XYZ file of C-alpha atoms in Angstrom:
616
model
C 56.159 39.799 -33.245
C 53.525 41.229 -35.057
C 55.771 41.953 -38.417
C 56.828 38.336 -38.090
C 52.894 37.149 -37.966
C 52.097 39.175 -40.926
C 55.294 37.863 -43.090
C 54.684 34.665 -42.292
C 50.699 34.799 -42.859
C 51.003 36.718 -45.854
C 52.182 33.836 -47.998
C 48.996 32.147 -46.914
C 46.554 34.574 -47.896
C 47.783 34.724 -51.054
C 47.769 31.105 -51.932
C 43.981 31.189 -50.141
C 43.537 33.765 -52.845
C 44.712 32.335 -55.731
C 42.548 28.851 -54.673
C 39.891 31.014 -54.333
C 39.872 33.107 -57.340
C 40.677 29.094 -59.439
C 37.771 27.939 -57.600
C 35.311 30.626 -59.081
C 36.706 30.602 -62.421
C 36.112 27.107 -62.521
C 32.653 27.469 -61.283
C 31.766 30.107 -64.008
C 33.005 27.830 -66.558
C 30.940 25.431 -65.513
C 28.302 25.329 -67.985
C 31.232 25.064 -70.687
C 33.315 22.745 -69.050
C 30.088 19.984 -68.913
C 30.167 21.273 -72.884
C 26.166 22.082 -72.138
C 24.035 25.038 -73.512
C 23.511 27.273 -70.580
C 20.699 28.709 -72.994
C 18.662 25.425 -72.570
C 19.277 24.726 -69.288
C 17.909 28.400 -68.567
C 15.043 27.680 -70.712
C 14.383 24.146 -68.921
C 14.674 26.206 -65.808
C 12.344 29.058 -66.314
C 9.339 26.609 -68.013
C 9.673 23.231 -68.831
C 7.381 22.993 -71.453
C 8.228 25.994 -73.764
C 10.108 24.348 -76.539
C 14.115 25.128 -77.266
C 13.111 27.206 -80.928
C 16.233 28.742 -81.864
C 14.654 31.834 -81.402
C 13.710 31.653 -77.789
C 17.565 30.604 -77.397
C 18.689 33.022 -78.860
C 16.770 35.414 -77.184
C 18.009 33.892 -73.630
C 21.450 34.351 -75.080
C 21.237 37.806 -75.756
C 19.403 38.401 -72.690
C 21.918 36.934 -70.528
C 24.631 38.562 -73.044
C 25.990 35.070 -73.093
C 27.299 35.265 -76.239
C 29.932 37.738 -74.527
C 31.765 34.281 -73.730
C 32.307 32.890 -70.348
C 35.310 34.751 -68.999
C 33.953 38.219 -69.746
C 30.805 37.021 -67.765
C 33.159 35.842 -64.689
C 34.850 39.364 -65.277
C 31.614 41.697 -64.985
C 30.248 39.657 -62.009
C 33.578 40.006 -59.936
C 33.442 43.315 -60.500
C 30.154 43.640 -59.388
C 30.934 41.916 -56.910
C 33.291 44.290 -55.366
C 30.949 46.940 -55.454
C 28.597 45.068 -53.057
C 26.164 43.517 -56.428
C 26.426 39.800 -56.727
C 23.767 40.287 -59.999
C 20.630 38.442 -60.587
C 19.062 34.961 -61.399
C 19.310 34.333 -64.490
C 16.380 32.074 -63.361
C 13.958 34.663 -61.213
C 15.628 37.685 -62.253
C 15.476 38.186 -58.606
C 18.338 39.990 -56.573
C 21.367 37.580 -55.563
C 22.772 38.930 -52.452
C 18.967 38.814 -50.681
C 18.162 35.191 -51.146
C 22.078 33.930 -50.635
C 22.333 35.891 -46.735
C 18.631 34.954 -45.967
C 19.933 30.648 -46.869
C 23.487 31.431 -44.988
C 21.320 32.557 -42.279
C 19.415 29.333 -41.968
C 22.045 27.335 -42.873
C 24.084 28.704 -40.067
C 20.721 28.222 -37.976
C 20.740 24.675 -38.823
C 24.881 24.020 -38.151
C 24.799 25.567 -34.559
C 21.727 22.867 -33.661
C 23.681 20.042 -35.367
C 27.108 21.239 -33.780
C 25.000 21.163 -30.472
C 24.000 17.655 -30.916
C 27.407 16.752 -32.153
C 29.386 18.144 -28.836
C 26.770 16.071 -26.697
C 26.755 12.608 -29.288
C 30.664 13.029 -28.920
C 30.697 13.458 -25.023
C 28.591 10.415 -24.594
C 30.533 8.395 -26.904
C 33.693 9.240 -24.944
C 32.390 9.411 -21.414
C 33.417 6.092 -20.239
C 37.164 6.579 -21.145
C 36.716 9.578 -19.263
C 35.276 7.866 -16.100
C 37.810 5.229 -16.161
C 40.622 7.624 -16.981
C 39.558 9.782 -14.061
C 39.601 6.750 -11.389
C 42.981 4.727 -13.408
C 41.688 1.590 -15.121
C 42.429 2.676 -18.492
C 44.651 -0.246 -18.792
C 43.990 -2.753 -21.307
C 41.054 -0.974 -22.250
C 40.279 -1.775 -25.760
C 40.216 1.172 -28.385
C 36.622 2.536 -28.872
C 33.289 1.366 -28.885
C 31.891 -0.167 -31.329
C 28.119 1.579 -31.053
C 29.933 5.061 -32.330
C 31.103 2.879 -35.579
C 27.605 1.898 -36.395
C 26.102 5.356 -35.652
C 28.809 7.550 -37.872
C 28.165 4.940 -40.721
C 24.653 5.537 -40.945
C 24.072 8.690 -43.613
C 22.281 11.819 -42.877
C 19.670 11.626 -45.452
C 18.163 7.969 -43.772
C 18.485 9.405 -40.215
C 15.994 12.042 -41.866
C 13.968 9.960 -43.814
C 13.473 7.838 -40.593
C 13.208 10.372 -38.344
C 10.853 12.698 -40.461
C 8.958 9.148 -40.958
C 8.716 7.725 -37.432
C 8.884 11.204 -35.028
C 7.230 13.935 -37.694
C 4.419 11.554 -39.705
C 4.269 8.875 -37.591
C 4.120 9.739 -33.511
C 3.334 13.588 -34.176
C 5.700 14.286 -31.396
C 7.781 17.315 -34.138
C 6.977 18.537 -37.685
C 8.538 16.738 -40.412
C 8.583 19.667 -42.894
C 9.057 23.216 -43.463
C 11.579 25.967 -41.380
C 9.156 28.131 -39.246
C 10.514 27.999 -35.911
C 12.817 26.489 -33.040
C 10.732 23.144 -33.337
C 11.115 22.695 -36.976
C 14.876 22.305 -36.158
C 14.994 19.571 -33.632
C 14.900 16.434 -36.581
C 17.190 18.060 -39.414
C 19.732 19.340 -36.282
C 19.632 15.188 -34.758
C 20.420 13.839 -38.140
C 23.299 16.159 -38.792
C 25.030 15.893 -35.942
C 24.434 12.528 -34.497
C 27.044 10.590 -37.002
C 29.143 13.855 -37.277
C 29.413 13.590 -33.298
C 29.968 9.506 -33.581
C 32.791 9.968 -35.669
C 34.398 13.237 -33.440
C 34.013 11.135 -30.147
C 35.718 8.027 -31.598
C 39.225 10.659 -32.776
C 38.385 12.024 -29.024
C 38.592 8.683 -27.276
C 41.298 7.238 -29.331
C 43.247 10.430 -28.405
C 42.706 10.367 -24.579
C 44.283 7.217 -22.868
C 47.384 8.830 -24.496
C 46.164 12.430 -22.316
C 45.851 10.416 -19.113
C 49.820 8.585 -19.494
C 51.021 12.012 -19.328
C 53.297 12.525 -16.889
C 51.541 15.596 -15.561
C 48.113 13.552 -15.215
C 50.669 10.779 -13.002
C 52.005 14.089 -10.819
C 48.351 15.152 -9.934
C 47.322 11.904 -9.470
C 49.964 11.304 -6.810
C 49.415 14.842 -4.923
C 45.721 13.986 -4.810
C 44.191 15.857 -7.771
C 40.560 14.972 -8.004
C 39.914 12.525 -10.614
C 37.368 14.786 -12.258
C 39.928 18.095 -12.330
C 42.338 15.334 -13.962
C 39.802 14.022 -16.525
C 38.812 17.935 -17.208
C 42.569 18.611 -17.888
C 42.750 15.595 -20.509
C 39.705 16.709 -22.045
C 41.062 20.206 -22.728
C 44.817 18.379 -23.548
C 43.365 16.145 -26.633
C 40.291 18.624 -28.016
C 43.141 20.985 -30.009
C 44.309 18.135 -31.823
C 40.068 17.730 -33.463
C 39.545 21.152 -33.597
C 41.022 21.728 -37.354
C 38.522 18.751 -37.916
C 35.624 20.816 -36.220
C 36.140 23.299 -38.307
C 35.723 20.867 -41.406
C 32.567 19.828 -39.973
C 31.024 23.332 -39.353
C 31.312 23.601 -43.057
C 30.022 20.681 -43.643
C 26.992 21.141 -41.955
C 26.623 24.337 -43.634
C 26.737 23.436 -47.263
C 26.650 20.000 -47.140
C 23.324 19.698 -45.634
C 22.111 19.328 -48.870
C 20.204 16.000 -48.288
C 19.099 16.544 -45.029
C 17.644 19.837 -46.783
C 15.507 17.961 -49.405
C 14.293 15.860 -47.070
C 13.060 18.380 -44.226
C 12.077 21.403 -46.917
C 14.986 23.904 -45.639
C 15.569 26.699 -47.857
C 19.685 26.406 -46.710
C 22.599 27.075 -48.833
C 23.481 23.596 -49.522
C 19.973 23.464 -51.033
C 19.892 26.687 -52.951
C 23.749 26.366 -54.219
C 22.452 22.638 -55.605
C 19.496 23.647 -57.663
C 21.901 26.818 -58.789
C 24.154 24.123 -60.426
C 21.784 22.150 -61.646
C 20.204 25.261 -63.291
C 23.142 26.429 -64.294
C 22.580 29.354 -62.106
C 25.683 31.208 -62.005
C 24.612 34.488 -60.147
C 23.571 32.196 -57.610
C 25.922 29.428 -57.973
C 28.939 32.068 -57.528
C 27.366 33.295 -55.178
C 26.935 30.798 -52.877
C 30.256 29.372 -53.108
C 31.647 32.893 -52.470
C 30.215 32.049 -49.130
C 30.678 29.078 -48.088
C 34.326 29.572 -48.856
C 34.639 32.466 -46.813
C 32.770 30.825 -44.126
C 35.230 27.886 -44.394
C 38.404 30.254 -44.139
C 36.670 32.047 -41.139
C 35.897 28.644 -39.761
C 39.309 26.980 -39.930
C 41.066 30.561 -38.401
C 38.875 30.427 -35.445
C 40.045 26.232 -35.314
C 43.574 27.182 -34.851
C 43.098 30.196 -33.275
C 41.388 28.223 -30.475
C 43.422 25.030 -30.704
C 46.841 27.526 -29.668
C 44.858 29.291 -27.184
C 44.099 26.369 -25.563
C 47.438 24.459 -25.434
C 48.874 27.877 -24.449
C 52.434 28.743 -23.813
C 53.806 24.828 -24.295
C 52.872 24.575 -28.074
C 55.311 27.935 -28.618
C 58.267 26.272 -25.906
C 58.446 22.816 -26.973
C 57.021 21.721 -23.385
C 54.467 19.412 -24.420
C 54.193 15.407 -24.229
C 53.018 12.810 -27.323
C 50.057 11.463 -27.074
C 50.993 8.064 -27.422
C 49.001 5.225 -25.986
C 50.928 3.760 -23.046
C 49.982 0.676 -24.244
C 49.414 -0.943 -27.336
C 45.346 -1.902 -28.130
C 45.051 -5.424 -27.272
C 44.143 -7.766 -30.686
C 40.733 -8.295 -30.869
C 38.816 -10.811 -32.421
C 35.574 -8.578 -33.022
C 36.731 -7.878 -36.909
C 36.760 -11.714 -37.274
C 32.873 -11.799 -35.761
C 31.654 -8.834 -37.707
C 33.438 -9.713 -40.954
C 32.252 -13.328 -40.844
C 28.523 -11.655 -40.499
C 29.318 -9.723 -43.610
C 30.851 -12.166 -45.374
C 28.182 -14.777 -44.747
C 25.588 -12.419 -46.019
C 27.168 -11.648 -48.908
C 27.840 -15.564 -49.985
C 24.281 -16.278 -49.109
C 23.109 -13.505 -51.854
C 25.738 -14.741 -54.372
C 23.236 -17.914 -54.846
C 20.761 -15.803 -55.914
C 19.319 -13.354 -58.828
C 19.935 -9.910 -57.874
C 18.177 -8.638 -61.707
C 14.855 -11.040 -61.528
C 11.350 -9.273 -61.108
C 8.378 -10.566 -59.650
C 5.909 -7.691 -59.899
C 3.567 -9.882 -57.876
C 5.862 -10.149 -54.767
C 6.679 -6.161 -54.839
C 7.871 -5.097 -51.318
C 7.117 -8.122 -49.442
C 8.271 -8.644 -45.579
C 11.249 -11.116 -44.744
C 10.441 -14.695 -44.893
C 12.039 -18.125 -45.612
C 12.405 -17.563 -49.656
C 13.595 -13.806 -49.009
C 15.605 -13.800 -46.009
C 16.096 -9.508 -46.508
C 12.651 -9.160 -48.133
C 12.226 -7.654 -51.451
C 12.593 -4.038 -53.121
C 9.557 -2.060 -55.097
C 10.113 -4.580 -58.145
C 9.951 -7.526 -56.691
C 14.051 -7.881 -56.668
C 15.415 -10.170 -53.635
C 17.407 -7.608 -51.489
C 19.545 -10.500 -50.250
C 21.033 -11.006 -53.704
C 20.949 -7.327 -54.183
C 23.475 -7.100 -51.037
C 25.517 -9.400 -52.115
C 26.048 -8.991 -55.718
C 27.141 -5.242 -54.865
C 29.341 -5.946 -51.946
C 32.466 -6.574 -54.607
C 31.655 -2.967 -56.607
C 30.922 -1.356 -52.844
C 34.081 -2.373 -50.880
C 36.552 -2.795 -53.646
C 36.103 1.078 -55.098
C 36.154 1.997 -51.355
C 38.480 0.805 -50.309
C 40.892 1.715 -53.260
C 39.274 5.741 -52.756
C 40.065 5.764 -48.834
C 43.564 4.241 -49.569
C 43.940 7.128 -51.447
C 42.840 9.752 -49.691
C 44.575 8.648 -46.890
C 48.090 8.770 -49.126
C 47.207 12.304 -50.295
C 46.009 13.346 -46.761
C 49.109 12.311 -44.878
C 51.620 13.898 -47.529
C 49.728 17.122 -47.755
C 49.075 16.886 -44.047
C 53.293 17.360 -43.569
C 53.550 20.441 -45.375
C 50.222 22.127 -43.237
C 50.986 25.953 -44.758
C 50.458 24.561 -47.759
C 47.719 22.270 -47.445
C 45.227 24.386 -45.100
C 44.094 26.583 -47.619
C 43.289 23.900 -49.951
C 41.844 21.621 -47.499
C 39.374 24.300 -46.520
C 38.568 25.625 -50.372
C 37.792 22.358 -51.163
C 35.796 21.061 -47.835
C 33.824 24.230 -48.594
C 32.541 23.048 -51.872
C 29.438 21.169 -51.619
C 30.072 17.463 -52.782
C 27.536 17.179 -55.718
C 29.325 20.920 -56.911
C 32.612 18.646 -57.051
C 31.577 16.211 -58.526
C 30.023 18.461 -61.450
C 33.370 20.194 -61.754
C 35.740 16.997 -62.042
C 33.469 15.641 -64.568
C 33.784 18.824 -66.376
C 37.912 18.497 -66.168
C 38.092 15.110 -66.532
C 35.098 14.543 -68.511
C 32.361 11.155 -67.343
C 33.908 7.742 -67.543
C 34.373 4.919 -65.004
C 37.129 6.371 -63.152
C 34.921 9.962 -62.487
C 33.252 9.099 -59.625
C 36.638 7.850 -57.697
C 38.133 11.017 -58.643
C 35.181 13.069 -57.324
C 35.272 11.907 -54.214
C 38.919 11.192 -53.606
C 39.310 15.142 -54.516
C 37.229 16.024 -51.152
C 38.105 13.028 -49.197
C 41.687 14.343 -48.108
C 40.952 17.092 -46.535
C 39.788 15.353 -43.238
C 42.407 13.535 -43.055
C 45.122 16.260 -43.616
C 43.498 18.792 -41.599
C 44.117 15.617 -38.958
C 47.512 14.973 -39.558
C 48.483 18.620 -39.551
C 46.980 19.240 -36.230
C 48.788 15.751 -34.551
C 52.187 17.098 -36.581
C 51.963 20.521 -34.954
C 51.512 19.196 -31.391
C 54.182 16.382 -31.620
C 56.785 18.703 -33.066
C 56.688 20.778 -29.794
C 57.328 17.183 -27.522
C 60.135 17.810 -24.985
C 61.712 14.214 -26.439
C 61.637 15.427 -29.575
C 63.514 18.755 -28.879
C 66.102 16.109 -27.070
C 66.436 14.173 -30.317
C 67.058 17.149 -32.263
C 69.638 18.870 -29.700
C 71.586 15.145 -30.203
C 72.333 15.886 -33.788
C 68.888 13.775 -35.514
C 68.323 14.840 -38.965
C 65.124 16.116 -40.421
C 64.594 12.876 -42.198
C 65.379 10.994 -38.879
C 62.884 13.020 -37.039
C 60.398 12.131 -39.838
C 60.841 8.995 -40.342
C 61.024 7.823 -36.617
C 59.423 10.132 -34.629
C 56.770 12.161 -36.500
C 55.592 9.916 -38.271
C 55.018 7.046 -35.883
C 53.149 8.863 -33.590
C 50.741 10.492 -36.283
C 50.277 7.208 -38.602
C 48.159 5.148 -36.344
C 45.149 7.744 -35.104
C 45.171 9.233 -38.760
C 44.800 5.521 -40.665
C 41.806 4.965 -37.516
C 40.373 7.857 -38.818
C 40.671 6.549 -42.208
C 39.342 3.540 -41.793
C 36.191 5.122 -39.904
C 35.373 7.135 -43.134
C 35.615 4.068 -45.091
C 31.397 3.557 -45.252
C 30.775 7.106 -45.875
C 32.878 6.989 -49.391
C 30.957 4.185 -49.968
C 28.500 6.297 -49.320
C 29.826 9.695 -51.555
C 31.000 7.170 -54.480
C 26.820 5.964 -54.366
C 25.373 9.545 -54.503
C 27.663 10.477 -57.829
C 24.578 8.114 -59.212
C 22.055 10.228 -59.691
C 24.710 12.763 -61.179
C 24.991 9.782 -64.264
C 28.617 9.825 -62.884
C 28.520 6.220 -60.996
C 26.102 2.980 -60.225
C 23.447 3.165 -62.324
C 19.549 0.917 -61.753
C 19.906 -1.751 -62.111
C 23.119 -2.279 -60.276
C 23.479 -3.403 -56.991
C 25.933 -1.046 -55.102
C 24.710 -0.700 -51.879
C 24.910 3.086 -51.538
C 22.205 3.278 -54.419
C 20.016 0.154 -52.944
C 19.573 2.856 -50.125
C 18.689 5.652 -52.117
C 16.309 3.676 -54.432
C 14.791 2.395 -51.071
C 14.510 5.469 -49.324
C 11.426 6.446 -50.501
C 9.576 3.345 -49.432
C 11.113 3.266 -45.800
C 8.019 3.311 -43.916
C 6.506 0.708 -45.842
C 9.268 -1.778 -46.566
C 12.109 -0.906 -43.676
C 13.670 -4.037 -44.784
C 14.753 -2.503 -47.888
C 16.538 0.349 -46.155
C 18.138 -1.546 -43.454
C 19.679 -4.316 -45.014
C 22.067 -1.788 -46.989
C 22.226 0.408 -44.242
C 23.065 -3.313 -42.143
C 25.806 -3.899 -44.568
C 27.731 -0.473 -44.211
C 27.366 -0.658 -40.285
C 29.082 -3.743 -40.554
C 31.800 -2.812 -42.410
C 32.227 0.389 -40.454
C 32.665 -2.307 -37.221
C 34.955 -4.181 -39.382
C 36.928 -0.728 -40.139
C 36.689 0.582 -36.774
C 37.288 -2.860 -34.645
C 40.681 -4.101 -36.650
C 42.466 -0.709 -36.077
C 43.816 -2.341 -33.310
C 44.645 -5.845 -34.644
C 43.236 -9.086 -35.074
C 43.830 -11.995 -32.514
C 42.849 -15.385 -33.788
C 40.784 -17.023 -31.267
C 42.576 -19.705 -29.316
C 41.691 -23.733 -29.122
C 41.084 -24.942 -26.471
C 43.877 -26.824 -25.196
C 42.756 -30.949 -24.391
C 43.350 -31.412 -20.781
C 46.132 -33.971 -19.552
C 45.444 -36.430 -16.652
C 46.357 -35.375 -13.246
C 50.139 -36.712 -13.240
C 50.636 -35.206 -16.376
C 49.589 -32.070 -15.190
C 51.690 -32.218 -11.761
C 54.651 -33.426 -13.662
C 54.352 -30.129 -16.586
C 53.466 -27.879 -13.068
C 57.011 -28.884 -11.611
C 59.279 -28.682 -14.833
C 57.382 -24.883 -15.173
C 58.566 -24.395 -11.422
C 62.232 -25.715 -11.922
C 62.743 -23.512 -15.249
C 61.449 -20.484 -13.791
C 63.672 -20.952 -10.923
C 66.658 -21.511 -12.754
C 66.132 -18.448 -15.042
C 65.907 -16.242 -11.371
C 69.533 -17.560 -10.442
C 71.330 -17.044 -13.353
C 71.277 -13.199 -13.369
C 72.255 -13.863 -9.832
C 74.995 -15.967 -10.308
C 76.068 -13.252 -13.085
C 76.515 -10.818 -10.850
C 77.980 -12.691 -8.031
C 80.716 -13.603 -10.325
C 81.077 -9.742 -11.459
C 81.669 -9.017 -7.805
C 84.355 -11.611 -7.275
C 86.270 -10.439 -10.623
């Protein structure tokens, strides 16, 4: 057993190696990839006023022996590097190692609060499919609840501005900045994990009515098993099909907590592996990745590790059931109400200027001539909304149909897509984003590459978890022992039962790459002032959110709503039905009777079938 472990693992590690080892060779080319002088970016650094003389270049350059060339450099600091010395800043001339375990340490601080919040955020969101699970009315429930969609669309960086706002400045009640004790972690730790927990309660509750179908769930039911041991049992059925996802998110919250950082004034690693690439800080900047992807690969093994323990025996025997719903979700016609909210915002803004100033009406309340209010400049947010809805939803929506193509086809082949999906969910978006514009250089189509080159990994880590649990089904061991094909199992087993959950989850990330394509902004990779995309109304906002709220929650409005939109038509769209014009009373006696007589005559013609079998 143990031989057969290591053969087949050892194919893994090596690929996790070779991602790795691309992964810091690309971030030590950095500064030559973006075709920048790491000697002025140094100097920048270290003083901003001194001015770039040749000379004090040159002296940086000889300092930093930079004229060595870049892959010499990457050479002496991996060897360093195995001798326990990750070097010094080239900007503080400070020792590496030090400064990167004293972030990771806060960093780590900061994830196990936000993972805290998340596990209770995702058992409230879920708690009422477990209550009616546990007691059998789960049918024709509809999927979800539509409060999770609004709360996993908002972004991390306004829950902290409002929080650190309202709760730190505001009430008092918790400090707003600075890391200097438990207290100081409440805010940062609530706006981390309350969308990450949204969005891992809605996969959770989308997953369960499937848990409670089972036929086990049907046998305790009917030998009197508690409803609560039932619902406990479900719980611990559908949570190894999130945990690759979990394990996505712990790195997430580790070194993407870069915003969230800013705001509150954490000295993390998302924070200190930022201003190392905008520095061009590549003690530190190696450095940090270094561990964040080891903390990603440590991460994901405990995931899986976990995720077999608890299925147990039936993942390895085949004994398990899919997690179908037992129903299809009833047609809703919630997408039609949200979407006609969104859509009538948007055609009331088209009417209007979204580029005229009036310095004389700067950050005014809403009223009659500006339904939203208006921004720092004067600009009506109304026709700021809806000039950028086209540039927001169409690039979205292109980027999550995307990722959702790469996801599912690298989610099929999971030995070779978990390393990869880990390598790159380790890397800190705004780090990505620096190293696809250095490959494929700035232009229009940059910032939909960026973020379609991290957006898959959710998604496959997904898929590969549901594909590893359906393959050990009992009806699909059936199918196979009756001569099906691997194609056949593929194409009409596998793949629908893993389709609809992973396009739901899709579809729920749809804001938040609205989002990610926004932030590439201030990178000079995507919107620029003065367009209207609604990611960047936010972020131009954000600094005047306890003054002029308006300006922050219209935006913020607009991507709630389409995250309803998203989350609602997952399980179809019903029209809403006419009401039918009612018929005198004869009319209605006479329809009543011919409804009688047909349903009668289609009850005696199976009989009258079967009668005549008999007599032949």
């Amino acid at each position: 057993m143990l031989k057969t472990v290591v053969r087949g693992g050892a194919p893994v590690l090596l690929w996790r190696a070779v991602l790795v080892g691309a992964l810091l060779c690309g971030v030590g080319l950095l500064p030559w990839l973006t075709r920048t002088d790491p000697a002025l970016t140094v100097l920048k650094a270290r003083s901003a006023e001194r001015d770039p003389t040749p000379e004090a270049l040159e002296a940086i350059r000889s300092e930093l022996e930079l004229d060595a060339g870049p892959l010499r450099l990457l050479g002496a600091w991996l060897g360093g590097l195995l001798r326990g010395d990750a070097g010094r800043s080239w900007i503080s001339g400070a020792e590496v190692t030090p400064s990167v375990l004293e972030a990771l340490g806060v960093s780590l601080l900061l994830m196990a609060g936000a993972l805290a919040v998340a596990v209770i955020t995702a058992g409230a969101v879920c708690a009422r499919t477990l209550w009616l699970g546990s007691r059998w009315r789960l049918a024709g429930r509809p999927s979800g609840a539509t409060g999770s969609a609004f709360l996993s669309t908002l972004p991390d960086f306004l829950i902290a501005s409002v929080l650190a706002a309202v709760v730190g400045v505001q009430l008092g009640w918790l400090p707003a900045l600075g890391w200097y004790g438990p207290q100081w972690m409440v805010l940062p730790a609530l706006s981390l994990g309350l969308p990450a927990g949204a969005l891992l309660g809605r996969l959770l509750d989308d997953m369960l009515p499937g848990a409670f179908a089972e036929p086990w769930a049907l046998a305790a039911a009917a030998r009197g098993v508690p409803g609560r041991g039932v619902a406990r049992q479900a719980l611990r059925r559908c949570v190894p099909g999130l945990l690759p996802n979990t394990g996505l998110f712990v790195v997430g919250l580790t070194g993407g907590a870069v915003a969230v950082e800013q705001v509150f004034d954490i000295p993390g690693l998302g924070r200190l592996t930022l201003q190392a690439a905008v520095a061009q800080d590549l003690p530190v900047l190696q450095a940090g990745t270094t561990a964040l992807v080891l903390l990603a690969a440590v991460a994901s093994g405990l995931a899986r590790l976990a995720a077999r323990l608890l299925v147990g025996p039936a993942l390895r025997d085949g004994a398990l059931s899919s997690l179908h719903r037992p129903t299809p979700t009833r047609p809703s016609t919630l997408p039609l109400l949200y979407g006609g909210l969104l859509l009538g915002a948007v055609a009331l803004g088209l009417d209007r200027d979204p580029v005229a100033l009036d310095t004389m009406a700067r950050l005014q309340s809403p009223s009659w001539d500006h339904p939203f209010g208006t921004d720092a400049l004067g600009r009506d947010v109304l026709a700021r909304v809806g000039h950028g809805a086209w540039d927001t939803l169409a690039l979205a929506v292109a980027v999550s149909a995307a990722a959702l193509a790469v996801g599912v086809v690298l989610g099929l082949l999971p030995r070779f897509s978990g390393p990869p999906a880990d390598t790159v969910n380790a890397v800190p978006p705004v780090l990505a984003a620096l190293l696809v514009t250095g490959v494929a250089g700035s232009g229009a189509s940059t910032p939909a590459l960026a973020v379609t080159a991290v957006a898959w990994a959710p998604l496959a880590a997904h898929t590969s978890a549901l594909l590893q649990q359906e393959r050990a089904t009992t009806h699909l061991a059936a199918t196979r022992a009756l001569g099906a094909g691997p194609l056949y199992l593929l194409r009409r087993e596998l793949l629908p039962a893993v389709l609809p959950p992973v396009v739901r989850h899709a579809l729920l990330r749809l804001p938040g790459v609205a989002l990610a394509l926004a932030a590439l902004g201030f990178l000079g990779l995507g919107a620029q002032p003065p367009s209207p995309e609604w990611g960047l109304l936010l972020s131009e906002n954000q600094p005047y959110a306890e003054r002029a709220p308006w300006a922050v929650l219209a935006p913020a409005a607009a991507l709630a709503l389409l995250g309803a939109v998203a989350v609602t038509a997952g399980g179809g769209v019903r029209l809403p039905r006419l009401p039918r014009p009612r018929r005198s009373g004869g009319a209605v006696f006479e329809g009543e009777m011919r409804a009688e007589h047909e349903q009668r005559s289609e009850e005696r013609e199976p009989l009258a079938a079967s009668s005549m079998g008999e007599r032949s």
